[in-house]
XYZ file of C-alpha atoms in Angstrom:
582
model
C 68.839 104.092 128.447
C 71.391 104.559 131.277
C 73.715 101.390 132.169
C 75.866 101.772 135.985
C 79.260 102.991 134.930
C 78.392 104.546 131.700
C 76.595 106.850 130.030
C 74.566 106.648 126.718
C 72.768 109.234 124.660
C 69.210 108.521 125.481
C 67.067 107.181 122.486
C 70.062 107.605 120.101
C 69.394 105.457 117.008
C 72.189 102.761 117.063
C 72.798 103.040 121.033
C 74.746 100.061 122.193
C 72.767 97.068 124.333
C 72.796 96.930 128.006
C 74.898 93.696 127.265
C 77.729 95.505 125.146
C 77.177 98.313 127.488
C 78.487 96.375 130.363
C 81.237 94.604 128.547
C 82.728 97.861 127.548
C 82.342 99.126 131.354
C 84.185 95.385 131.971
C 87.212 96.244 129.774
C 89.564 98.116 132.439
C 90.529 100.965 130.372
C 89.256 104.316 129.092
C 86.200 103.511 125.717
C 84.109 105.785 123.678
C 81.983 104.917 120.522
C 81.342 107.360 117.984
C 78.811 107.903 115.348
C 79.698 107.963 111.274
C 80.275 111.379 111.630
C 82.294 110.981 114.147
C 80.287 112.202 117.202
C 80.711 110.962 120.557
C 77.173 108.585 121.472
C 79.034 106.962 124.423
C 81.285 106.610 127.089
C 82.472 104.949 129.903
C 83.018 105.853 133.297
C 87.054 105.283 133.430
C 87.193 107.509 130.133
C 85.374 110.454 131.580
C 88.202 110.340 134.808
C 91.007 110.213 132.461
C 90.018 113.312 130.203
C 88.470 115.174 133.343
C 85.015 115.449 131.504
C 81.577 114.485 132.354
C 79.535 112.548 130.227
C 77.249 115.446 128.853
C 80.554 117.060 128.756
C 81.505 114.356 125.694
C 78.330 113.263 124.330
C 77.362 114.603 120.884
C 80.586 116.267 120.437
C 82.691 115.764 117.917
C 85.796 113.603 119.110
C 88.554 114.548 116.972
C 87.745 118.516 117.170
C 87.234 118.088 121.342
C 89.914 115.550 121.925
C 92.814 115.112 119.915
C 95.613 117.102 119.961
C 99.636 117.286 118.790
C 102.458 116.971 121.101
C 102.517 120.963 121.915
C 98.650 120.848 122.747
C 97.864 122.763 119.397
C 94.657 120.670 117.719
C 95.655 118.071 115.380
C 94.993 118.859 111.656
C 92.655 116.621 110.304
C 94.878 115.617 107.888
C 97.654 114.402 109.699
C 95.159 112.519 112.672
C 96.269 108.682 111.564
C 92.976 107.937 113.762
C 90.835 109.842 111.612
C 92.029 108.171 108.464
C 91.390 104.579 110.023
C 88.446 105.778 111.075
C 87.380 107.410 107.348
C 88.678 103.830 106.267
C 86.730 101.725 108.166
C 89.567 99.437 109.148
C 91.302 98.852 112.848
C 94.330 100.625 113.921
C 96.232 101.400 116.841
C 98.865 104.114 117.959
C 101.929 103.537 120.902
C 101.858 107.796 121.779
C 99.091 110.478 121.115
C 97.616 112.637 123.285
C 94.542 114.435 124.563
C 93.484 117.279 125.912
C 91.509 116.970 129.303
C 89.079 119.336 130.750
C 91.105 121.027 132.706
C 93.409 122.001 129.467
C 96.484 119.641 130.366
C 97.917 117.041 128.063
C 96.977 113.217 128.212
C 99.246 111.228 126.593
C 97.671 108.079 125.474
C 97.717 105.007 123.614
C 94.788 103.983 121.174
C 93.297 101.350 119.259
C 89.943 102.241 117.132
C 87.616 99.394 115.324
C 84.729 99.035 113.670
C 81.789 98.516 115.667
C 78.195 97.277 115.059
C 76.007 99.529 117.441
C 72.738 97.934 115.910
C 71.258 96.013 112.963
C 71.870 98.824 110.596
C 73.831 100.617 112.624
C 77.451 101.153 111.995
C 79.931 103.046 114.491
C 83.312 102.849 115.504
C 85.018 101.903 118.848
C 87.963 103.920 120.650
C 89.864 102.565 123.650
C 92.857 104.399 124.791
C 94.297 104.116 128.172
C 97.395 106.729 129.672
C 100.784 105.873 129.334
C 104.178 106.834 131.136
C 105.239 110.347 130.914
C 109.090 108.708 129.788
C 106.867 107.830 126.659
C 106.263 111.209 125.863
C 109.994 112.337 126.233
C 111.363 109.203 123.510
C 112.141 107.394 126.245
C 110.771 103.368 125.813
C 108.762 102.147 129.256
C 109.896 98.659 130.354
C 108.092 96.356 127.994
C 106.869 94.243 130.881
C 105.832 96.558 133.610
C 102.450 96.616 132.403
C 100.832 93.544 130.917
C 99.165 93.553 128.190
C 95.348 93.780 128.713
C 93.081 91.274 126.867
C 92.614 93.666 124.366
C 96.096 94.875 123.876
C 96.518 90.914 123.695
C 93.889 90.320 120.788
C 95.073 93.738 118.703
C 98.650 92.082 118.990
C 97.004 89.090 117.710
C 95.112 91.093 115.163
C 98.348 92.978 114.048
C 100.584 89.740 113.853
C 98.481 88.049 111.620
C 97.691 90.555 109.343
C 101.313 92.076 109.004
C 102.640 88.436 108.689
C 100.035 87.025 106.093
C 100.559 89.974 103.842
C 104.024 89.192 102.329
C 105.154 86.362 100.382
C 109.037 86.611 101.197
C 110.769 84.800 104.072
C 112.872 87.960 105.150
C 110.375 90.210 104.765
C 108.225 87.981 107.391
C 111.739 87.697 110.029
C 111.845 91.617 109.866
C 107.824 91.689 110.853
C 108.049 89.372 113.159
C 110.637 90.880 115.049
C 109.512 94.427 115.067
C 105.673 92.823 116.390
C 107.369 91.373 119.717
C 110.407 93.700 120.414
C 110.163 95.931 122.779
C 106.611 95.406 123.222
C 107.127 92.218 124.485
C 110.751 91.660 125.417
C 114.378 93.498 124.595
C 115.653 90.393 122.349
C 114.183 88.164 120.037
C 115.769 85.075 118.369
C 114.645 83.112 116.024
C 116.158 80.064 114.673
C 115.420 78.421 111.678
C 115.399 74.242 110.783
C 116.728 74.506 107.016
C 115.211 72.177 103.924
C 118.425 69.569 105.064
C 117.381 69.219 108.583
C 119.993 71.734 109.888
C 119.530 73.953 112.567
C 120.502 77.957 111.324
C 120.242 80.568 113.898
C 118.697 83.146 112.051
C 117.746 86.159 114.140
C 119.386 87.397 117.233
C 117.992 91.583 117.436
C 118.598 93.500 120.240
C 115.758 96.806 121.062
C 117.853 99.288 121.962
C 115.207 102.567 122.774
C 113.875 103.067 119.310
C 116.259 100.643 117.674
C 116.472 97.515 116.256
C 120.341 95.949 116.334
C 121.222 93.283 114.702
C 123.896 90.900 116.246
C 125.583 88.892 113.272
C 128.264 87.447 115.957
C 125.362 85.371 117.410
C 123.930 84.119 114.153
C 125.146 81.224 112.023
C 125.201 77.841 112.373
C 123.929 75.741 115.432
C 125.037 72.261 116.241
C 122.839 69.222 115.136
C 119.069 68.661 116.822
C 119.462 66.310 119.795
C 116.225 63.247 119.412
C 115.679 63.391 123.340
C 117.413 66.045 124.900
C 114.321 67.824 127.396
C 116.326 71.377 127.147
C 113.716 73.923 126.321
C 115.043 75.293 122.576
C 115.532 71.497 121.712
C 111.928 70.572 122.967
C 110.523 73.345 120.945
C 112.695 72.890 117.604
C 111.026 69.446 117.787
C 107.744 70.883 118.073
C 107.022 69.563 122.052
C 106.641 72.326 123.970
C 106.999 75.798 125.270
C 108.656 76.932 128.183
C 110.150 79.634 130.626
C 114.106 79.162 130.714
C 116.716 81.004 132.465
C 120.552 81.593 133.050
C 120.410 78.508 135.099
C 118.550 76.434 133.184
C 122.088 75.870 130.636
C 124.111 76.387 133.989
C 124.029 72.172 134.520
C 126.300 69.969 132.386
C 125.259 70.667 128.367
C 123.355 67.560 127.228
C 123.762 68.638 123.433
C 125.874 71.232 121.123
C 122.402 73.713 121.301
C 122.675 73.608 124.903
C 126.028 74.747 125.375
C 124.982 77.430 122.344
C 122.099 78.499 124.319
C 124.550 78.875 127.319
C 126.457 81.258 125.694
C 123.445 83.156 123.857
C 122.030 83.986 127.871
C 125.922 85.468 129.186
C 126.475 87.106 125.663
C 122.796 89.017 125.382
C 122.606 89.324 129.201
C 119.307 87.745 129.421
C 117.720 86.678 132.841
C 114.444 85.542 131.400
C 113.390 83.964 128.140
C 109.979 82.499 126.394
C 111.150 79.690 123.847
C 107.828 78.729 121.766
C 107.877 76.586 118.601
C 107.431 78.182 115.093
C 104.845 75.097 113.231
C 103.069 75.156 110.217
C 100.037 72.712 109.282
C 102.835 70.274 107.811
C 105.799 70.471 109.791
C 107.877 72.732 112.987
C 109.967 75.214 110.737
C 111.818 76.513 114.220
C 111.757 78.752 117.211
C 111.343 81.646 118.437
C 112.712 83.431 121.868
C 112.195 86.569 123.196
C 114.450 87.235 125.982
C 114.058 90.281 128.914
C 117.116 91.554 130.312
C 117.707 94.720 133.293
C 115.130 95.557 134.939
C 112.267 93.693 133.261
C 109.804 91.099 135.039
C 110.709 87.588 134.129
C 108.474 85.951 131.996
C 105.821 83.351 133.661
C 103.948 80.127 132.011
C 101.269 82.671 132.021
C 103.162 84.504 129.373
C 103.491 81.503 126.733
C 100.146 81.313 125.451
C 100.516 84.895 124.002
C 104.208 83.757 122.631
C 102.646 80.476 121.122
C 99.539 82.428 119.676
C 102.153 84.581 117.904
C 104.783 82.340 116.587
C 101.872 79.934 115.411
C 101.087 82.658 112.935
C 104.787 83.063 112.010
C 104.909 79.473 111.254
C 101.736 79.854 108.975
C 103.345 82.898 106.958
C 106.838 81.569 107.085
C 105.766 78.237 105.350
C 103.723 80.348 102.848
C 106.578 82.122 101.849
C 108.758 79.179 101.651
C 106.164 77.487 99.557
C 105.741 80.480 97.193
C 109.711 80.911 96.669
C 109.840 77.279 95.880
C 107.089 77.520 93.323
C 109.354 80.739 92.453
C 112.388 78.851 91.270
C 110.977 76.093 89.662
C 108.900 78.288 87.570
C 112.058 80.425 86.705
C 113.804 78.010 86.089
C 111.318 76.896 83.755
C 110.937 80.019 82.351
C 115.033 79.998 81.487
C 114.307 76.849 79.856
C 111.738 77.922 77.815
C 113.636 81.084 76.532
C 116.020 80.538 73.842
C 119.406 81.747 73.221
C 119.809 84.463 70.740
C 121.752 83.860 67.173
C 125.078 84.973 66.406
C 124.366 87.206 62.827
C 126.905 88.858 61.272
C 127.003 91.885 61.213
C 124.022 92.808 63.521
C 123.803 93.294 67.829
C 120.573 91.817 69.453
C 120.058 91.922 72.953
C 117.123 90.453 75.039
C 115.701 90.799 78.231
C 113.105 89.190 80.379
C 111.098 90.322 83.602
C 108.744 88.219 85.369
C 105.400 90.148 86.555
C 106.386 90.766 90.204
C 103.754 89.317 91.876
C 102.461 86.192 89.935
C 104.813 82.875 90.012
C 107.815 84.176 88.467
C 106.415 82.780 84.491
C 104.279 84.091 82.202
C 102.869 84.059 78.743
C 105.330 86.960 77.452
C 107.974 85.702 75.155
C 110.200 86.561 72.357
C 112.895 84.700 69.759
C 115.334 84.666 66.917
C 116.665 82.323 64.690
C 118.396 81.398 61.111
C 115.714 80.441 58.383
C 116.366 77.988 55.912
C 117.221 80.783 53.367
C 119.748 82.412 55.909
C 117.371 85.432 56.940
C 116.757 85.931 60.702
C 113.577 85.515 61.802
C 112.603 87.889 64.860
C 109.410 87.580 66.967
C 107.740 88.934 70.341
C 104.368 87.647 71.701
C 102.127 87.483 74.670
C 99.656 84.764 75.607
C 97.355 85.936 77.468
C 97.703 84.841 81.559
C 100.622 85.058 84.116
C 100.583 81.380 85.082
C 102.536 77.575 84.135
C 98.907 77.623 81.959
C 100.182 81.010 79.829
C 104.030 79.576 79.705
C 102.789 76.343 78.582
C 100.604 77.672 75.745
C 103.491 80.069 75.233
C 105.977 77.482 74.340
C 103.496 75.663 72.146
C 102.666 79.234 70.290
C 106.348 79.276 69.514
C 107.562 75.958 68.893
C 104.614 76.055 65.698
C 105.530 79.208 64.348
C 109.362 78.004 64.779
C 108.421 75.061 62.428
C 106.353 76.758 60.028
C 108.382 79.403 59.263
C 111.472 77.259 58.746
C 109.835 74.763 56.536
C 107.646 77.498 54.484
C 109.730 79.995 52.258
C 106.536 82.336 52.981
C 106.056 85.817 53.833
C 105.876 86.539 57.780
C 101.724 87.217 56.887
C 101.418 83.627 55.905
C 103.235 82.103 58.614
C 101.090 83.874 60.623
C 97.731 82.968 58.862
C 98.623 79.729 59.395
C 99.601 79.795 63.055
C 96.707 81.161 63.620
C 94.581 78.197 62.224
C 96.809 75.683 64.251
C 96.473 77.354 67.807
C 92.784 77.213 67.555
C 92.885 73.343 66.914
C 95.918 71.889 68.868
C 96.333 73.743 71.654
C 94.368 75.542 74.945
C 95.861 79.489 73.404
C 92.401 81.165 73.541
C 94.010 84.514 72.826
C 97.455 85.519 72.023
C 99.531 88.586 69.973
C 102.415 88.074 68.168
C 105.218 90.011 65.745
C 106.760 87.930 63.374
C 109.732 89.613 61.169
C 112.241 89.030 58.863
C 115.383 90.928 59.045
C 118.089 90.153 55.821
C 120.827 91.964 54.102
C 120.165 93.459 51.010
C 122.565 93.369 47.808
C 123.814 96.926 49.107
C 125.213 96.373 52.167
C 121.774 97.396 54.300
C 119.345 95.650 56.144
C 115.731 95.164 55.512
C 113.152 94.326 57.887
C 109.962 92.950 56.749
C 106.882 92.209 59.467
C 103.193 91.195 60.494
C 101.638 91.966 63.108
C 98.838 90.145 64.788
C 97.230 92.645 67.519
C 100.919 93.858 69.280
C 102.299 97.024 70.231
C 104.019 98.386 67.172
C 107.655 97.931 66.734
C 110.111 101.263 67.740
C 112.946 101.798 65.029
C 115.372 104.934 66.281
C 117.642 106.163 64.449
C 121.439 106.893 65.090
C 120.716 110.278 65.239
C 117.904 109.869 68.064
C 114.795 110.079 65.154
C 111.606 107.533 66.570
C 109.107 106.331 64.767
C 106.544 103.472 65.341
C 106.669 101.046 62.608
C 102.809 100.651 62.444
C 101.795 99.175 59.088
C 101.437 95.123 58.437
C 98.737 95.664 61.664
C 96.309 92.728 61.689
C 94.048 91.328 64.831
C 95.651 89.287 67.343
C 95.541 85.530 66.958
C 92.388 83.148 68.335
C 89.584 85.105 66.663
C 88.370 82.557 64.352
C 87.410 85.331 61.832
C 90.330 83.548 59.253
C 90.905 87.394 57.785
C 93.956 87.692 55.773
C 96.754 89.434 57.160
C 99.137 92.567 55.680
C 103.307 92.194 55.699
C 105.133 95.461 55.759
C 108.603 96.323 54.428
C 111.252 98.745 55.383
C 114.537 99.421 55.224
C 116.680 99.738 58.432
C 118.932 102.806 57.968
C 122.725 102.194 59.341
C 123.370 102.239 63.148
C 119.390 101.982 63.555
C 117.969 100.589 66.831
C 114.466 98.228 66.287
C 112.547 97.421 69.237
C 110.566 95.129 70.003
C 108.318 95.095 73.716
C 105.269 93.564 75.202
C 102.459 95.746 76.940
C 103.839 95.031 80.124
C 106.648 97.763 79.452
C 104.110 100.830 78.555
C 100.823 99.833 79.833
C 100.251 101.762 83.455
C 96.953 101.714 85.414
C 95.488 105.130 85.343
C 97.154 106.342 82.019
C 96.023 105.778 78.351
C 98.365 103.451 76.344
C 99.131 106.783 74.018
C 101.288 107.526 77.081
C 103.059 104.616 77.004
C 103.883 104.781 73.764
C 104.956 108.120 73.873
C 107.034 107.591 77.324
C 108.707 104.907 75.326
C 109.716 106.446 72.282
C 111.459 109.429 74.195
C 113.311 107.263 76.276
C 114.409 105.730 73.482
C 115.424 108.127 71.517
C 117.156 109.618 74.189
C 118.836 106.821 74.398
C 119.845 106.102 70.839
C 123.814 107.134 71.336
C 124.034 104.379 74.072
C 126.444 100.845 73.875
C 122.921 98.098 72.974
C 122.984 96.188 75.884
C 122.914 99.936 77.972
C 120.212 101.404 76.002
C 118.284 98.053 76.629
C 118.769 97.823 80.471
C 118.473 101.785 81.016
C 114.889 101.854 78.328
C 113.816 99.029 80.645
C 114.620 100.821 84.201
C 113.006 104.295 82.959
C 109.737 102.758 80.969
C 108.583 100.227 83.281
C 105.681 101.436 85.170
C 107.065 101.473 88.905
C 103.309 99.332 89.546
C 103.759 97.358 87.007
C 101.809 93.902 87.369
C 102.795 92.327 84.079
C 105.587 90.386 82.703
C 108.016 92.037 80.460
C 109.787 90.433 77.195
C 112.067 93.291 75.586
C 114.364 92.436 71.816
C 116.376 94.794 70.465
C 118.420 95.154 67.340
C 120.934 97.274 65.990
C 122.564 97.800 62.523
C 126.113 98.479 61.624
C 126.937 102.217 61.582
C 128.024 101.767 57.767
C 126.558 99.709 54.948
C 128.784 96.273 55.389
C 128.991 92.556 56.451
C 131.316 93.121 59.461
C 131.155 90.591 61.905
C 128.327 91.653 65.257
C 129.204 92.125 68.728
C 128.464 89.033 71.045
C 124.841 88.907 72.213
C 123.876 88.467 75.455
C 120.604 86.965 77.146
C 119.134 87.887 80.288
């Protein structure tokens, strides 16, 4: 099949319709499609000018091998061809500065965008359109950002890009930064973006200045801005009250200032130099969380109305991820907040340090089902414990602080081993509350007659507590191991004794410290017990913050609860150190 303005390998399984054949001659710059091995099975007429190559010149080749090449004209190593891995991926991507070789062995340099492409019912291929850019692009040098619009593809890959670089982060700042670096210089050399805060007030968040390949901040311009006027029909005030979008100048804030913004906007335009700006509101679904203006200065085309409905596509999406993120930071610090509640203080006990810390799984809501405690029995032991119920939701904190508030009250009112406590814990969950699973430590740490310290434990389905010695010896203290709690199976349950030679350091940990995708929980174990043991001369509350830095998995996905305890470096009843809490 052969379409005017292109040509197509004849009879090729997969070979594009005459009707995408003709929109791809339609879309004004250079377009290929390739096979899943990446073999060229069309092109366009406007590609085969650019790289100097006929059509039979191109077709059934292999792209990368015939086309791409690295800034000296030496062919691009597979490896390092950012196209090629999109391509392997199956995703869309796009690059500013590449280049090609033509036919007649000179450079192209170029500007891409490759994505997915269905050439038939069961066909699968992959779509490249580059066009040629400014030689000042291939020196470093940035091209005025609006001397050539933006195609209606460019438009829709900016479109593409903004939403998914937006949507994918859950932190305000984090969504300002990508923002910024979407529209400047593309679209204009200054962005601002100013913000309407949770009290009504107007904060000018953003003023960033492109400066060739950088992105400068101006601090002096940010801050405070003066109240939002009800009625005033100046452009930022119209779109911080979600009106309108519009083209302002110099002049526009030239006339007599109707409002404290105006005369701020007045001075924004003489500090920043701008003689053009697009001012578009920033809305979610609920409510218009600010602005944002992109200003051209020098030598730039102003911007037209024809330019806003790009501006408004864009910050429409920044509204969407920017109330997302407020939302999730909100849900944030009420759940930590909660979680601070629901963490107690540790005892004072003489004679003994404990230290405790707490780290929320990084990406669920701040709360989980890890947890630990201490407290003064009715027969003046201390009773230790560390558990985990099983989510990373207010649904695992909840059943948390029910799973310890019961074994709180059982083993202060029962002058029973930790084993029996447990056993009957265990009965109680399964009957009053929504725990379906859940593993828990429960100890008992006293003095003895001597002068030492005995520890004595169960263990329902946990990690094993660490004891180190002063002198850096690590053991796992692994008998009194029973299964974790919510089985039903009503099996009796071991207690184990030992005692806790002087200056010793007992840990306690959930499996979010040693568990690691990829790696067996031996090597957990093991990662944690040399840690610690190199660790073992260390002040507590050092040892406990630097075992924490160096075991946690750097991916990580789980909550963290982390006790430790240390014993006086001589038999005695001295008083302990402070504790702290985290």
């Amino acid at each position: 099949m052969a379409v005017a303005g292109s040509a197509w390998v004849p009879g090729e399984p997969g070979a594009p319709s005459a009707v995408l054949a003709r929109r791809l001659d339609a879309i004004g710059t250079g377009a290929y499609v390739v096979d899943p091995q990446g073999r060229i099975i069309a092109v366009n007429a406007l590609a085969e000018r650019l790289l100097d190559r006929s059509a039979a010149a191109l077709l059934g080749r292999d792209a990368h091998d015939l086309l791409h090449r690295d800034s000296g004209g030496r062919h691009m190593p597979r490896a390092q061809c950012r196209m090629r891995q999109a391509f392997h991926a199956g995703r869309p991507a796009q690059a500013e500065t590449d280049y090609f070789a033509r036919g007649d062995g000179s450079l192209l340099p170029i500007s891409w965008l490759i994505a997915p492409y269905e050439a038939g019912a069961d066909e699968t291929a992959t779509l490249v359109l580059f066009h040629a850019v400014d030689r000042a692009v291939k020196t470093g040098t940035r091209a005025d950002p609006s001397a050539q619009p933006l195609t209606e593809l460019e438009r829709l890959a900016l479109l593409a890009e903004a939403t998914t670089r937006l949507t994918s982060t859950l932190d305000a700042e984090e969504t300002l930064r990508r923002l910024v670096t979407l529209v400047v210089p593309r679209l204009a050399e200054w962005a601002v973006i100013d913000l309407i805060t949770e009290r009504d007030e107007v904060w000018r968040a953003v003023v960033v200045h492109g400066e060739g390949e950088t992105l400068v901040h101006h601090d002096d311009l940010q801050g405070p801005m003066p109240p939002l006027p009800e009625d005033s029909p100046m452009p930022l005030s119209r779109a911080l009250r979600g009106v309108a979008s519009a083209v302002a100048a110099p002049e526009t804030y030239q006339r007599e200032p109707d409002s404290g913004i105006a005369l701020e906007q007045r001075r924004l335009f003489e500090a920043t130099g701008m003689h053009s700006a697009a001012i578009a509101p920033i809305r979610s679904a609920r409510e218009v969380l600010g602005a944002l203006t992109l200003g051209r200065a020098g030598q730039s085309q102003a911007f037209t109305p024809a330019d806003l409905p790009l501006i408004e596509d864009i910050a429409r999406r920044a509204g969407i991820a920017l109330d997302n993120a407020r939302l999730y930071q909100r849900q944030r610090k009420v759940a930590e907040t909660m979680q601070n509640h629901l963490l107690p203080q540790m005892p004072r006990v003489p004679g003994l340090e404990m230290t405790v810390r707490y780290l929320p799984a990084p990406n669920a809501s701040q709360v989980g089902g890890d947890w630990y405690d201490a407290f003064r029995l009715s027969d003046d032991a201390t009773a230790l414990a560390i558990g985990d119920v099983v989510g990373h939701d207010l649904e695992a904190a909840a059943g948390m602080a029910q799973v310890r508030n019961m074994l709180r009250a059982y083993a202060w009112s029962q002058q029973e081993p930790p084993s029996r406590i447990v056993e009957r814990l265990d009965e109680a969950i399964m009957h009053i509350t929504d725990v379906t699973m859940a593993t828990v430590i429960l100890s008992r740490v006293e003095e003895t007659a001597d002068g030492h310290w005995q520890l004595s434990w169960t263990n329902a389905g946990h990690p094993p507590p660490l004891l180190i010695s002063h002198d850096g010896l690590a053991r796992y203290l692994t008998d009194g191991h029973g299964i974790l709690l919510g089985t039903g199976l009503g099996r009796r349950r071991p207690d184990a004794t030992v005692l806790l030679p002087p200056g010793s350091t007992l840990v306690l940990y959930t499996d979010g410290l040693i568990e690691e995708p990829g790696h067996t929980l031996d090597e957990g174990l093991d990662r944690l017990r040399r840690h610690a043991a190199a660790l073992a001369h260390r002040p507590l509350a050092s040892f406990t913050d630097q075992l924490l830095r160096r075991v946690r998995p750097a991916d990580n996905d789980d909550d963290v609860a982390l006790l430790t305890l240390r014993t006086p470096a001589r038999p005695s009843t001295g008083q302990a150190a402070p504790t702290t809490r985290p």
